[in-house]
Amino acid sequence: MTTTSNLARKLVGHAIHGLRPYIKALEIAKGDHVSQGEFRYQISEDRGTARILRNPVVGAETPLSQWLTVEGSERSIADWAEVGKQARLAFIGLKATKEKLRLENDHVQFTLNAITGVAHVSRRGEVLSEYPTTIAGWAPVGREVEIRYFESYNAAIDWNNQAAAAGVRATMEKLGILRSERPSK
């Protein structure tokens, strides 16, 4: 695979990380906490642009040609990739912080809204002021978490400690740093 095509694939991957939370924010804004299949993303064949589509008849099998483009969602892959890079890292930081607080017997929730750029941790509906409140603020936190886990994972592999590597990898998958390994065909 050439470097150019590899970079293009990574760009599309980052764009998908931006499109998915944007769709989730649209669903939550409508009051749907569980997806009803009303929204989906579409990446152009040339991989140059992406957009979010809305099904005009929710729950019905509507041909894709009849789906409507959500206003302001038709953007270049590079624009969506920029959203995706930040959103992915913010998500990692939010999940790691939630997990850390949960281990301290503290029940917290987090919010990540890719439309407004808001991201925060809250306890009983109150935003915790000691933490960032934007996606841009959480992205560096997520990056630090990602680096720390990759260093631990690589050290476990270097020292041939399979149990430690498996444990760190499981945590990385839980936090969204790595995808689960796909079963071999």
Coordinates of N, CA and C in Angstrom, one line a residue:
M1 N 0.8 -1.2 0.0 CA 0.0 0.0 0.0 C 0.9 1.2 0.0
T2 N 0.6 2.2 -0.8 CA 1.4 3.4 -0.9 C 1.1 4.3 0.3
T3 N 2.0 5.2 0.6 CA 1.9 6.1 1.7 C 0.7 7.0 1.4
T4 N 0.5 7.5 0.2 CA -0.6 8.4 -0.1 C -2.0 7.7 0.2
S5 N -2.1 6.5 -0.2 CA -3.4 5.8 0.0 C -3.6 5.5 1.5
N6 N -2.5 5.2 2.2 CA -2.6 4.9 3.6 C -3.0 6.2 4.4
L7 N -2.5 7.4 4.0 CA -2.9 8.6 4.6 C -4.3 9.0 4.3
A8 N -4.8 8.7 3.0 CA -6.2 8.9 2.7 C -7.1 8.0 3.5
R9 N -6.7 6.8 3.8 CA -7.5 5.9 4.6 C -7.6 6.4 6.0
K10 N -6.5 6.9 6.5 CA -6.5 7.4 7.9 C -7.3 8.7 8.0
L11 N -7.3 9.5 6.9 CA -8.1 10.7 6.9 C -9.6 10.3 7.0
V12 N -10.0 9.3 6.2 CA -11.4 8.9 6.2 C -11.7 8.3 7.6
G13 N -10.8 7.6 8.2 CA -11.1 7.0 9.5 C -11.3 8.1 10.5
H14 N -10.4 9.2 10.5 CA -10.6 10.3 11.4 C -12.0 11.0 11.1
A15 N -12.3 11.1 9.9 CA -13.6 11.7 9.5 C -14.8 11.0 10.1
I16 N -14.7 9.6 10.1 CA -15.8 8.8 10.7 C -15.9 9.1 12.2
H17 N -14.7 9.3 12.8 CA -14.7 9.6 14.2 C -15.4 11.0 14.5
G18 N -15.5 11.8 13.5 CA -16.2 13.1 13.6 C -17.7 12.9 13.3
L19 N -18.0 12.1 12.3 CA -19.3 12.0 11.8 C -20.2 11.2 12.9
R20 N -19.7 10.2 13.5 CA -20.5 9.4 14.4 C -20.9 10.2 15.6
P21 N -20.0 11.0 16.3 CA -20.5 11.7 17.5 C -21.5 12.9 17.0
Y22 N -21.3 13.4 15.8 CA -22.2 14.4 15.3 C -23.6 13.9 15.1
I23 N -23.7 12.6 14.6 CA -25.0 12.0 14.5 C -25.6 11.7 15.8
K24 N -24.8 11.3 16.8 CA -25.3 11.0 18.1 C -25.8 12.3 18.7
A25 N -25.1 13.4 18.5 CA -25.6 14.7 19.0 C -26.9 15.1 18.4
L26 N -27.1 14.8 17.1 CA -28.4 15.1 16.4 C -29.5 14.3 17.0
E27 N -29.2 13.0 17.3 CA -30.2 12.1 17.9 C -30.6 12.6 19.3
I28 N -29.6 12.9 20.1 CA -29.9 13.4 21.5 C -30.6 14.7 21.4
A29 N -30.3 15.6 20.5 CA -31.0 16.9 20.4 C -32.5 16.6 20.1
K30 N -32.8 15.5 19.4 CA -34.2 15.2 19.1 C -34.9 14.5 20.3
G31 N -34.1 14.1 21.3 CA -34.6 13.4 22.4 C -34.5 11.9 22.3
D32 N -33.8 11.4 21.3 CA -33.5 10.0 21.2 C -32.2 9.6 21.8
H33 N -32.2 8.9 22.9 CA -31.0 8.4 23.5 C -30.5 7.1 22.9
V34 N -31.4 6.4 22.2 CA -31.1 5.2 21.4 C -31.4 5.5 20.0
S35 N -30.5 5.2 19.1 CA -30.6 5.5 17.7 C -31.9 4.8 17.1
Q36 N -32.6 5.6 16.3 CA -33.8 5.1 15.6 C -33.5 4.9 14.2
G37 N -32.2 5.1 13.8 CA -31.8 4.9 12.4 C -32.3 6.1 11.5
E38 N -32.5 7.2 12.1 CA -32.9 8.4 11.3 C -31.8 9.1 10.6
F39 N -30.6 9.0 11.1 CA -29.4 9.6 10.5 C -28.4 8.6 10.1
R40 N -27.6 8.9 9.1 CA -26.4 8.1 8.7 C -25.5 9.0 8.0
Y41 N -24.2 8.6 7.9 CA -23.3 9.4 7.2 C -23.0 8.8 5.8
Q42 N -22.6 9.6 4.9 CA -22.2 9.1 3.5 C -20.9 9.8 3.1
I43 N -20.0 9.0 2.7 CA -18.7 9.5 2.2 C -18.7 9.3 0.7
S44 N -18.3 10.4 0.0 CA -18.4 10.4 -1.5 C -17.4 9.3 -2.0
E45 N -17.7 8.8 -3.2 CA -16.9 7.8 -3.9 C -15.5 8.2 -4.0
D46 N -15.2 9.5 -4.3 CA -13.8 9.9 -4.4 C -13.2 10.2 -3.1
R47 N -13.9 10.0 -2.0 CA -13.4 10.2 -0.6 C -13.0 11.7 -0.4
G48 N -13.6 12.6 -1.1 CA -13.3 14.0 -0.9 C -14.2 14.7 0.0
T49 N -15.4 14.3 0.1 CA -16.4 14.9 1.0 C -17.2 13.9 1.7
A50 N -17.9 14.3 2.8 CA -18.8 13.5 3.5 C -20.0 14.4 4.0
R51 N -21.1 13.7 4.3 CA -22.3 14.4 4.7 C -23.1 13.5 5.6
I52 N -24.0 14.1 6.3 CA -24.9 13.4 7.1 C -26.3 13.5 6.5
L53 N -27.0 12.3 6.4 CA -28.3 12.2 5.7 C -29.3 11.9 6.8
R54 N -30.5 12.4 6.6 CA -31.7 12.2 7.5 C -32.8 11.5 6.7
N55 N -33.3 10.4 7.3 CA -34.4 9.6 6.6 C -35.7 10.4 6.8
P56 N -36.4 10.8 5.8 CA -37.6 11.6 5.9 C -38.7 10.8 6.6
V57 N -38.7 9.5 6.5 CA -39.7 8.7 7.1 C -39.0 7.7 8.0
V58 N -38.9 8.1 9.3 CA -38.2 7.3 10.3 C -38.8 5.9 10.4
G59 N -38.0 4.9 10.4 CA -38.5 3.5 10.6 C -38.9 2.9 9.3
A60 N -39.0 3.6 8.2 CA -39.4 3.0 7.0 C -38.1 2.7 6.1
E61 N -38.2 1.8 5.2 CA -37.2 1.5 4.3 C -37.2 2.5 3.1
T62 N -36.5 3.6 3.3 CA -36.5 4.6 2.3 C -35.3 4.5 1.4
P63 N -35.4 4.6 0.1 CA -34.2 4.5 -0.8 C -33.3 5.7 -0.4
L64 N -32.0 5.4 -0.4 CA -31.0 6.4 0.0 C -31.1 7.7 -0.8
S65 N -31.5 7.6 -2.1 CA -31.7 8.7 -2.9 C -32.7 9.7 -2.4
Q66 N -33.6 9.3 -1.5 CA -34.7 10.1 -1.0 C -34.3 10.7 0.4
W67 N -33.2 10.3 1.0 CA -32.7 10.8 2.2 C -32.3 12.3 2.0
L68 N -32.5 13.1 3.0 CA -32.2 14.5 3.0 C -30.8 14.8 3.6
T69 N -30.1 15.7 3.0 CA -28.8 16.1 3.6 C -29.1 17.1 4.8
V70 N -28.5 16.8 6.0 CA -28.6 17.7 7.1 C -27.9 19.0 6.8
E71 N -28.5 20.1 7.1 CA -28.0 21.4 6.8 C -26.6 21.6 7.5
G72 N -25.6 22.0 6.7 CA -24.3 22.3 7.2 C -23.4 21.1 7.4
S73 N -23.9 19.9 7.0 CA -23.1 18.7 7.2 C -22.3 18.3 6.0
E74 N -22.5 18.9 4.9 CA -21.7 18.5 3.7 C -20.4 19.3 3.8
R75 N -19.3 18.5 4.1 CA -18.0 19.1 4.3 C -16.9 18.2 3.7
S76 N -15.7 18.8 3.6 CA -14.6 18.0 3.0 C -14.2 17.0 4.1
I77 N -13.6 15.9 3.6 CA -13.1 14.9 4.5 C -12.1 15.5 5.5
A78 N -11.3 16.4 5.0 CA -10.3 17.0 5.9 C -11.0 17.8 7.1
D79 N -12.1 18.5 6.8 CA -12.9 19.2 7.8 C -13.4 18.2 8.8
W80 N -14.0 17.1 8.3 CA -14.6 16.1 9.2 C -13.5 15.4 10.0
A81 N -12.3 15.2 9.4 CA -11.2 14.5 10.1 C -10.7 15.4 11.2
E82 N -10.7 16.7 11.1 CA -10.3 17.5 12.1 C -11.2 17.4 13.3
V83 N -12.5 17.4 13.0 CA -13.5 17.2 14.1 C -13.3 15.9 14.8
G84 N -13.1 14.8 13.9 CA -12.9 13.5 14.4 C -11.7 13.3 15.3
K85 N -10.6 13.9 14.9 CA -9.3 13.7 15.7 C -9.6 14.3 17.2
Q86 N -10.2 15.5 17.2 CA -10.4 16.1 18.5 C -11.5 15.3 19.3
A87 N -12.6 14.9 18.6 CA -13.6 14.2 19.3 C -13.2 12.8 19.9
R88 N -12.3 12.1 19.1 CA -11.8 10.8 19.5 C -11.0 11.0 20.8
L89 N -10.1 11.9 20.8 CA -9.2 12.1 21.9 C -10.0 12.6 23.1
A90 N -11.0 13.5 22.9 CA -11.8 14.0 24.0 C -12.6 12.8 24.6
F91 N -13.1 11.9 23.8 CA -13.8 10.8 24.2 C -13.0 9.9 25.1
I92 N -11.7 9.7 24.7 CA -10.8 8.9 25.5 C -10.5 9.5 26.8
G93 N -10.3 10.8 26.8 CA -10.1 11.5 28.1 C -11.3 11.5 29.0
L94 N -12.5 11.7 28.5 CA -13.7 11.6 29.3 C -13.9 10.2 29.9
K95 N -13.7 9.2 29.0 CA -13.9 7.8 29.5 C -12.9 7.5 30.6
A96 N -11.7 7.8 30.4 CA -10.6 7.5 31.4 C -10.9 8.3 32.7
T97 N -11.3 9.5 32.6 CA -11.7 10.3 33.8 C -12.9 9.7 34.6
K98 N -13.9 9.3 33.8 CA -15.1 8.7 34.4 C -14.7 7.4 35.1
E99 N -13.8 6.6 34.4 CA -13.4 5.3 35.0 C -12.6 5.5 36.3
K100 N -11.7 6.5 36.3 CA -10.9 6.9 37.5 C -11.8 7.3 38.6
L101 N -12.8 8.1 38.4 CA -13.7 8.6 39.4 C -14.6 7.4 39.9
R102 N -15.0 6.5 39.0 CA -15.8 5.4 39.3 C -15.1 4.5 40.3
L103 N -13.8 4.3 40.1 CA -12.9 3.5 41.0 C -12.8 4.1 42.4
E104 N -13.1 5.4 42.5 CA -13.1 6.1 43.7 C -14.5 6.1 44.3
N105 N -15.4 5.3 43.8 CA -16.8 5.2 44.2 C -17.6 6.5 44.0
D106 N -17.2 7.2 42.9 CA -17.9 8.4 42.6 C -18.7 8.2 41.3
H107 N -20.0 8.4 41.3 CA -20.8 8.2 40.1 C -20.9 9.5 39.3
V108 N -20.3 9.4 38.1 CA -20.3 10.6 37.3 C -20.7 10.2 35.9
Q109 N -21.2 11.2 35.1 CA -21.5 11.0 33.7 C -20.7 12.0 32.9
F110 N -20.6 11.7 31.6 CA -19.9 12.7 30.7 C -20.8 13.0 29.5
T111 N -20.6 14.2 29.0 CA -21.3 14.7 27.8 C -20.2 15.1 26.8
L112 N -20.5 14.7 25.5 CA -19.7 15.1 24.4 C -20.6 15.4 23.3
N113 N -20.7 16.7 22.9 CA -21.5 17.1 21.8 C -20.7 17.7 20.7
A114 N -20.6 16.9 19.6 CA -19.8 17.3 18.5 C -20.3 18.5 17.7
I115 N -21.6 18.8 17.9 CA -22.2 20.0 17.2 C -21.8 21.3 17.9
T116 N -21.9 21.3 19.3 CA -21.6 22.5 20.0 C -20.2 22.6 20.5
G117 N -19.5 21.5 20.5 CA -18.1 21.5 21.0 C -18.0 21.3 22.5
V118 N -19.2 21.1 23.2 CA -19.2 21.0 24.6 C -18.8 19.5 25.0
A119 N -18.0 19.4 26.0 CA -17.6 18.1 26.6 C -17.3 18.3 28.1
H120 N -18.0 17.6 29.0 CA -17.8 17.8 30.4 C -18.1 16.6 31.2
V121 N -17.7 16.5 32.4 CA -18.0 15.5 33.4 C -18.9 16.1 34.4
S122 N -20.0 15.4 34.7 CA -21.0 15.9 35.7 C -21.3 14.9 36.8
R123 N -21.7 15.4 37.9 CA -22.1 14.6 39.0 C -23.5 15.1 39.4
R124 N -24.5 14.2 39.4 CA -25.9 14.6 39.7 C -26.3 15.8 39.0
G125 N -26.0 15.9 37.7 CA -26.4 17.1 36.9 C -25.5 18.3 37.0
E126 N -24.6 18.3 37.9 CA -23.7 19.5 38.1 C -22.4 19.3 37.4
V127 N -22.0 20.2 36.5 CA -20.7 20.1 35.8 C -19.6 20.3 36.8
L128 N -18.6 19.3 36.8 CA -17.5 19.4 37.6 C -16.5 20.5 37.1
S129 N -16.4 21.6 37.8 CA -15.6 22.7 37.3 C -14.1 22.5 37.3
E130 N -13.6 21.4 37.9 CA -12.1 21.2 37.9 C -11.7 20.5 36.7
Y131 N -12.6 20.2 35.8 CA -12.2 19.5 34.5 C -12.6 20.4 33.3
P132 N -12.0 20.2 32.1 CA -12.4 21.0 31.0 C -13.8 20.9 30.6
T133 N -14.3 21.8 29.8 CA -15.7 21.8 29.4 C -15.9 21.9 27.9
T134 N -14.9 21.7 27.2 CA -15.0 21.7 25.7 C -14.2 20.4 25.2
I135 N -14.6 20.1 23.9 CA -13.9 19.0 23.2 C -12.4 19.4 23.1
A136 N -12.1 20.6 22.7 CA -10.7 21.1 22.6 C -10.0 21.0 23.9
G137 N -10.7 21.2 25.0 CA -10.0 21.1 26.3 C -9.7 19.7 26.7
W138 N -10.6 18.8 26.3 CA -10.5 17.4 26.7 C -9.5 16.6 25.7
A139 N -9.3 17.1 24.5 CA -8.4 16.4 23.6 C -7.0 16.2 24.1
P140 N -6.3 17.2 24.7 CA -5.0 17.0 25.3 C -5.0 15.9 26.4
V141 N -6.1 15.9 27.2 CA -6.2 14.9 28.3 C -6.3 13.5 27.7
G142 N -7.1 13.4 26.6 CA -7.1 12.1 25.9 C -5.8 11.7 25.3
R143 N -5.1 12.7 24.8 CA -3.8 12.4 24.2 C -2.8 11.8 25.2
E144 N -2.8 12.5 26.4 CA -1.9 12.0 27.5 C -2.3 10.6 27.9
V145 N -3.6 10.3 28.0 CA -4.0 8.9 28.4 C -3.6 7.9 27.3
E146 N -3.8 8.3 26.0 CA -3.4 7.4 24.9 C -1.9 7.1 24.9
I147 N -1.1 8.2 25.1 CA 0.4 8.0 25.2 C 0.8 7.1 26.3
R148 N 0.2 7.3 27.5 CA 0.5 6.5 28.7 C 0.2 5.0 28.5
Y149 N -0.9 4.7 27.9 CA -1.3 3.3 27.6 C -0.5 2.7 26.5
F150 N -0.2 3.4 25.5 CA 0.7 2.9 24.5 C 2.1 2.6 25.0
E151 N 2.6 3.4 25.8 CA 3.9 3.2 26.4 C 3.9 1.9 27.3
S152 N 2.8 1.8 28.1 CA 2.7 0.6 28.9 C 2.5 -0.7 28.1
Y153 N 1.7 -0.6 27.1 CA 1.5 -1.7 26.2 C 2.8 -2.2 25.5
N154 N 3.5 -1.2 25.0 CA 4.8 -1.5 24.3 C 5.8 -2.0 25.2
A155 N 5.9 -1.5 26.5 CA 6.8 -2.0 27.5 C 6.5 -3.5 27.8
A156 N 5.2 -3.8 28.0 CA 4.8 -5.2 28.3 C 5.2 -6.1 27.1
I157 N 5.1 -5.7 25.9 CA 5.5 -6.5 24.8 C 7.0 -6.6 24.7
D158 N 7.7 -5.5 24.9 CA 9.2 -5.6 24.9 C 9.7 -6.6 26.0
W159 N 9.1 -6.6 27.1 CA 9.5 -7.5 28.2 C 8.8 -8.9 28.1
N160 N 8.1 -9.1 27.0 CA 7.5 -10.4 26.8 C 6.6 -10.8 27.9
N161 N 5.9 -9.8 28.5 CA 4.9 -10.1 29.5 C 3.5 -10.1 28.9
Q162 N 3.1 -11.3 28.4 CA 1.8 -11.4 27.6 C 0.6 -11.0 28.5
A163 N 0.6 -11.4 29.8 CA -0.5 -11.1 30.7 C -0.7 -9.6 30.8
A164 N 0.4 -8.9 31.1 CA 0.3 -7.5 31.2 C -0.1 -6.8 29.9
A165 N 0.4 -7.3 28.8 CA 0.1 -6.7 27.5 C -1.4 -6.9 27.2
A166 N -1.9 -8.1 27.5 CA -3.3 -8.4 27.3 C -4.2 -7.5 28.2
G167 N -3.8 -7.3 29.5 CA -4.6 -6.4 30.4 C -4.6 -5.0 29.9
V168 N -3.4 -4.5 29.5 CA -3.4 -3.1 29.0 C -4.2 -3.0 27.7
R169 N -4.1 -3.9 26.8 CA -4.8 -3.9 25.6 C -6.3 -3.9 25.9
A170 N -6.8 -4.7 26.8 CA -8.2 -4.7 27.1 C -8.7 -3.3 27.6
T171 N -7.9 -2.7 28.5 CA -8.2 -1.4 28.9 C -8.2 -0.4 27.8
M172 N -7.2 -0.5 26.9 CA -7.2 0.4 25.7 C -8.4 0.3 24.8
E173 N -8.9 -1.0 24.7 CA -10.1 -1.2 23.9 C -11.3 -0.6 24.6
K174 N -11.4 -0.8 25.9 CA -12.5 -0.2 26.7 C -12.5 1.3 26.6
L175 N -11.4 1.9 26.6 CA -11.3 3.4 26.5 C -11.5 3.9 25.1
G176 N -11.4 3.1 24.1 CA -11.5 3.5 22.7 C -10.2 3.9 22.0
I177 N -9.1 3.5 22.7 CA -7.8 3.8 22.1 C -7.5 2.9 21.0
L178 N -7.8 1.6 21.1 CA -7.7 0.6 20.1 C -9.0 -0.1 19.8
R179 N -9.2 -0.6 18.6 CA -10.3 -1.4 18.3 C -10.1 -2.8 18.8
S180 N -11.1 -3.6 19.0 CA -11.0 -5.0 19.4 C -10.5 -5.7 18.2
E181 N -9.7 -6.8 18.5 CA -9.1 -7.6 17.4 C -10.3 -8.3 16.7
R182 N -10.2 -8.3 15.4 CA -11.2 -9.0 14.6 C -10.9 -10.4 14.5
P183 N -11.9 -11.3 14.6 CA -11.6 -12.7 14.5 C -11.0 -13.0 13.1
S184 N -10.1 -13.9 13.0 CA -9.5 -14.3 11.7 C -10.5 -15.1 11.0
K185 N -10.4 -15.0 9.6 CA -11.4 -15.7 8.8 C -10.9 -17.0 8.4

